[in-house]
Short mmCIF file of C-alpha atoms in Angstrom, two decimals:
data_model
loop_
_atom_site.label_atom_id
_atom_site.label_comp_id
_atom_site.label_asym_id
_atom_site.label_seq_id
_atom_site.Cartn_x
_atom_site.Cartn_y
_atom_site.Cartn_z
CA UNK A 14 14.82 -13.90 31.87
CA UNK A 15 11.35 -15.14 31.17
CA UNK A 16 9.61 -14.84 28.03
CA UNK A 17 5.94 -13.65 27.01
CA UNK A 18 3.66 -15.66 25.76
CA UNK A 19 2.96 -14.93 21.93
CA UNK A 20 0.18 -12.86 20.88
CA UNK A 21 -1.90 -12.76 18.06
CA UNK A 22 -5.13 -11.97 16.41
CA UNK A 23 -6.95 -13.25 13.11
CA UNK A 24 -8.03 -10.27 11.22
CA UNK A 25 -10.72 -10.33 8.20
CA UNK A 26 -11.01 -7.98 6.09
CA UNK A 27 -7.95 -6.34 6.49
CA UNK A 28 -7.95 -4.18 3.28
CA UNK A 29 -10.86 -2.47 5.15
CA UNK A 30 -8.84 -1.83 7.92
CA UNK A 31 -6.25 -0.94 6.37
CA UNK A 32 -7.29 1.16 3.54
CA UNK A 33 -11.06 1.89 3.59
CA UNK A 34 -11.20 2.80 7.76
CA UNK A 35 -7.64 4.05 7.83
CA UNK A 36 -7.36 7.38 9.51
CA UNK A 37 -3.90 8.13 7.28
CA UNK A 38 -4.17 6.18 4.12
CA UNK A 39 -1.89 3.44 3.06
CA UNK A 40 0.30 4.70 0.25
CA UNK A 41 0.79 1.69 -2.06
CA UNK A 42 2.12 3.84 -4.79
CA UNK A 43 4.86 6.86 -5.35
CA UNK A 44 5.41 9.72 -7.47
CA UNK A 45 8.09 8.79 -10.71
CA UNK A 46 9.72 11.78 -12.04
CA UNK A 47 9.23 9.91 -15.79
CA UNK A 48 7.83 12.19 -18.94
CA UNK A 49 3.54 11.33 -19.00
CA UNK A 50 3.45 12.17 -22.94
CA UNK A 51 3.17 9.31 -23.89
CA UNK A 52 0.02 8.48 -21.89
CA UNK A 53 -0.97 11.76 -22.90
CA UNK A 54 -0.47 10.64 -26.86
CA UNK A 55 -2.31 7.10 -26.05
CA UNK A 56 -5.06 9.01 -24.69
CA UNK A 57 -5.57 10.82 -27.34
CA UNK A 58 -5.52 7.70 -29.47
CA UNK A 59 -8.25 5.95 -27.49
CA UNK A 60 -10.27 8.86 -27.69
CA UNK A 61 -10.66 8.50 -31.43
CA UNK A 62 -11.82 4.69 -31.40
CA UNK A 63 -14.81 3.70 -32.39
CA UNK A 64 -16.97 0.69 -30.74
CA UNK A 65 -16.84 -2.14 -33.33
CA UNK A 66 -20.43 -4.63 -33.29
CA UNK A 67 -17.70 -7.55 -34.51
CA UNK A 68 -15.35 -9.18 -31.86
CA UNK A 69 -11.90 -9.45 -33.44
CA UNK A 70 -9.40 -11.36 -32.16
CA UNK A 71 -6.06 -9.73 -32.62
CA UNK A 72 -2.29 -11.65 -31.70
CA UNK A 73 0.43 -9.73 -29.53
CA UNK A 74 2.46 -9.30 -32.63
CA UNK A 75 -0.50 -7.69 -34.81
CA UNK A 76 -0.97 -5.32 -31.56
CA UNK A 77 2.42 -4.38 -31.00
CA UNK A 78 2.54 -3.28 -34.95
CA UNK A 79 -0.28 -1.12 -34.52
CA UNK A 80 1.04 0.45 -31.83
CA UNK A 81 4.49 1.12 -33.38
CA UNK A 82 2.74 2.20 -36.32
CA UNK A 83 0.61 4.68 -34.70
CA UNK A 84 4.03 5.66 -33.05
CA UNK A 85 5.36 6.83 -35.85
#
């Protein structure tokens, strides 16, 4: 039994190939059967913000208190 040599190629740009040029599209995702209301409710939420001129810095903690606030 003899063997083939090995092939191989170098390939740039492969997320071209692969997704940009592909003829069937690389599906890098998949449907979850999960409840979307609460994106829905967030959505909402972000729709009612206002720009703000001053930066603020704000800690995980302070975030995750607004958020379970807003919850609520």
């Amino acid at each position: 039994m003899t063997r083939r040599p090995l092939n191989y190629a170098i390939v740039d740009e492969i997320d071209s190939i692969l997704i940009d040029e592909a003829r069937t599209p690389l599906i890098i995702s998949e449907a979850r059967e999960e409840p979307t209301d609460k994106y829905l409710h967030y959505s909402k939420i972000v729709q009612t913000l206002k720009p703000c001129s001053e930066k603020k810095k704000v800690s995980k903690g302070l975030l995750y208190e607004l958020l379970n606030e807003e919850a609520k």
